[in-house]
């Protein structure tokens, strides 16, 4: 989930190359609704990546809170360029499994390996 189309594209293409199926949302409200629909249908997401700050919309912190209400086992990764933000620093306290720092022009191999490993460990 990100309000920036280019970020969604780059992240999506990289995740697809690593074998993940990808769905997109432009803000937290859309991400929560998409997650709710899939969850009610018995489908699960391996993880969600949520942009922390969405101008004029629901950001990642509120979205993660709502996702955990739907599915206490939801795995979320907060994404932001503000590495000093309390949510990025203390991500576990906010229900996130990890962080992905911006800006990223592509999700590099090491980041993707760490992401995949984290999913297996938190599995």
mmCIF file of C-alpha atoms in Angstrom:
data_model
loop_
_atom_site.group_PDB
_atom_site.id
_atom_site.type_symbol
_atom_site.label_atom_id
_atom_site.label_comp_id
_atom_site.label_asym_id
_atom_site.label_seq_id
_atom_site.Cartn_x
_atom_site.Cartn_y
_atom_site.Cartn_z
ATOM 1 C CA UNK A 1 0.000 0.000 0.000
ATOM 2 C CA UNK A 2 1.462 3.282 -1.124
ATOM 3 C CA UNK A 3 0.063 6.504 -2.542
ATOM 4 C CA UNK A 4 2.974 6.794 -4.996
ATOM 5 C CA UNK A 5 2.296 4.869 -8.214
ATOM 6 C CA UNK A 6 5.997 4.465 -9.014
ATOM 7 C CA UNK A 7 6.712 2.972 -5.574
ATOM 8 C CA UNK A 8 3.852 0.505 -6.057
ATOM 9 C CA UNK A 9 5.142 -0.418 -9.516
ATOM 10 C CA UNK A 10 8.770 -0.933 -8.456
ATOM 11 C CA UNK A 11 7.862 -2.893 -5.334
ATOM 12 C CA UNK A 12 5.294 -4.962 -7.226
ATOM 13 C CA UNK A 13 7.622 -5.885 -10.067
ATOM 14 C CA UNK A 14 10.396 -6.847 -7.663
ATOM 15 C CA UNK A 15 8.094 -8.948 -5.493
ATOM 16 C CA UNK A 16 6.736 -10.715 -8.585
ATOM 17 C CA UNK A 17 10.291 -11.606 -9.658
ATOM 18 C CA UNK A 18 10.698 -13.350 -6.311
ATOM 19 C CA UNK A 19 7.556 -15.393 -6.843
ATOM 20 C CA UNK A 20 5.052 -13.349 -4.850
ATOM 21 C CA UNK A 21 1.583 -12.534 -6.130
ATOM 22 C CA UNK A 22 0.896 -8.847 -5.599
ATOM 23 C CA UNK A 23 -2.173 -6.707 -5.014
ATOM 24 C CA UNK A 24 -2.103 -2.936 -4.608
ATOM 25 C CA UNK A 25 -3.878 -0.307 -2.550
ATOM 26 C CA UNK A 26 -3.361 3.455 -2.621
ATOM 27 C CA UNK A 27 -4.220 4.080 1.029
ATOM 28 C CA UNK A 28 -4.963 2.296 4.268
ATOM 29 C CA UNK A 29 -8.732 2.226 3.801
ATOM 30 C CA UNK A 30 -8.363 0.439 0.486
ATOM 31 C CA UNK A 31 -5.764 -1.952 1.927
ATOM 32 C CA UNK A 32 -7.996 -2.831 4.890
ATOM 33 C CA UNK A 33 -11.010 -3.440 2.658
ATOM 34 C CA UNK A 34 -8.987 -5.608 0.260
ATOM 35 C CA UNK A 35 -7.559 -7.591 3.167
ATOM 36 C CA UNK A 36 -11.016 -8.013 4.722
ATOM 37 C CA UNK A 37 -12.481 -9.300 1.441
ATOM 38 C CA UNK A 38 -9.695 -11.838 0.956
ATOM 39 C CA UNK A 39 -9.762 -12.926 4.590
ATOM 40 C CA UNK A 40 -13.536 -13.502 4.508
ATOM 41 C CA UNK A 41 -13.061 -15.572 1.345
ATOM 42 C CA UNK A 42 -10.547 -17.770 3.169
ATOM 43 C CA UNK A 43 -7.567 -16.351 1.292
ATOM 44 C CA UNK A 44 -4.522 -15.041 3.091
ATOM 45 C CA UNK A 45 -1.723 -12.663 2.291
ATOM 46 C CA UNK A 46 1.813 -13.734 3.178
ATOM 47 C CA UNK A 47 2.401 -10.140 4.253
ATOM 48 C CA UNK A 48 1.449 -6.546 3.589
ATOM 49 C CA UNK A 49 3.765 -3.583 3.056
ATOM 50 C CA UNK A 50 2.200 -0.382 4.328
ATOM 51 C CA UNK A 51 3.416 3.154 3.687
ATOM 52 C CA UNK A 52 3.481 4.942 7.031
ATOM 53 C CA UNK A 53 2.308 8.348 5.812
ATOM 54 C CA UNK A 54 -0.494 8.876 3.300
ATOM 55 C CA UNK A 55 -1.389 12.564 2.894
ATOM 56 C CA UNK A 56 -5.156 12.931 3.168
ATOM 57 C CA UNK A 57 -5.692 9.207 3.734
ATOM 58 C CA UNK A 58 -5.241 6.400 6.228
ATOM 59 C CA UNK A 59 -1.583 5.604 6.780
ATOM 60 C CA UNK A 60 0.164 2.401 7.700
ATOM 61 C CA UNK A 61 -0.071 2.682 11.487
ATOM 62 C CA UNK A 62 -3.878 2.867 11.525
ATOM 63 C CA UNK A 63 -4.166 0.328 8.704
ATOM 64 C CA UNK A 64 -2.046 -2.209 10.620
ATOM 65 C CA UNK A 65 -4.177 -1.743 13.721
ATOM 66 C CA UNK A 66 -7.300 -2.505 11.684
ATOM 67 C CA UNK A 67 -5.705 -5.464 9.897
ATOM 68 C CA UNK A 68 -4.840 -7.030 13.230
ATOM 69 C CA UNK A 69 -8.474 -6.618 14.313
ATOM 70 C CA UNK A 70 -9.503 -8.575 11.201
ATOM 71 C CA UNK A 71 -6.700 -11.122 11.483
ATOM 72 C CA UNK A 72 -4.499 -11.254 14.595
ATOM 73 C CA UNK A 73 -1.973 -13.217 12.524
ATOM 74 C CA UNK A 74 -1.572 -10.500 9.864
ATOM 75 C CA UNK A 75 2.064 -9.768 9.003
ATOM 76 C CA UNK A 76 2.775 -6.155 8.127
ATOM 77 C CA UNK A 77 5.916 -4.296 7.150
ATOM 78 C CA UNK A 78 5.948 -0.539 7.630
ATOM 79 C CA UNK A 79 7.597 1.475 4.862
ATOM 80 C CA UNK A 80 8.846 5.044 5.269
ATOM 81 C CA UNK A 81 11.697 7.393 4.556
ATOM 82 C CA UNK A 82 11.414 8.761 8.074
ATOM 83 C CA UNK A 83 13.659 6.242 9.796
ATOM 84 C CA UNK A 84 13.504 8.213 13.058
ATOM 85 C CA UNK A 85 9.713 7.950 13.240
ATOM 86 C CA UNK A 86 8.658 6.117 16.425
ATOM 87 C CA UNK A 87 6.705 3.572 14.359
ATOM 88 C CA UNK A 88 9.818 2.717 12.316
ATOM 89 C CA UNK A 89 12.035 2.564 15.407
ATOM 90 C CA UNK A 90 9.601 0.533 17.535
ATOM 91 C CA UNK A 91 7.738 -1.291 14.768
ATOM 92 C CA UNK A 92 6.918 -4.354 16.881
ATOM 93 C CA UNK A 93 5.121 -2.167 19.443
ATOM 94 C CA UNK A 94 2.777 -1.097 16.640
ATOM 95 C CA UNK A 95 2.070 -4.651 15.452
ATOM 96 C CA UNK A 96 4.496 -4.724 12.517
ATOM 97 C CA UNK A 97 6.803 -7.627 11.714
ATOM 98 C CA UNK A 98 9.494 -5.406 10.161
ATOM 99 C CA UNK A 99 10.411 -2.247 8.282
ATOM 100 C CA UNK A 100 11.310 -1.326 4.719
ATOM 101 C CA UNK A 101 13.196 1.942 4.436
ATOM 102 C CA UNK A 102 12.511 4.415 1.622
ATOM 103 C CA UNK A 103 13.461 5.670 -0.817
ATOM 104 C CA UNK A 104 14.022 2.577 -2.811
ATOM 105 C CA UNK A 105 14.380 2.516 -6.534
ATOM 106 C CA UNK A 106 14.105 -1.238 -6.443
ATOM 107 C CA UNK A 107 13.962 -3.789 -3.690
ATOM 108 C CA UNK A 108 17.501 -5.130 -3.823
ATOM 109 C CA UNK A 109 18.457 -8.764 -3.515
ATOM 110 C CA UNK A 110 19.545 -8.510 0.132
ATOM 111 C CA UNK A 111 16.305 -6.774 1.125
ATOM 112 C CA UNK A 112 14.254 -9.422 -0.676
ATOM 113 C CA UNK A 113 16.222 -12.240 0.969
ATOM 114 C CA UNK A 114 15.713 -10.620 4.389
ATOM 115 C CA UNK A 115 12.011 -10.120 3.644
ATOM 116 C CA UNK A 116 11.559 -13.742 2.559
ATOM 117 C CA UNK A 117 13.511 -15.006 5.582
ATOM 118 C CA UNK A 118 11.414 -12.861 7.903
ATOM 119 C CA UNK A 119 8.227 -14.294 6.433
ATOM 120 C CA UNK A 120 9.473 -17.846 7.005
ATOM 121 C CA UNK A 121 10.541 -17.071 10.586
ATOM 122 C CA UNK A 122 7.267 -15.346 11.435
ATOM 123 C CA UNK A 123 5.353 -17.976 9.508
#
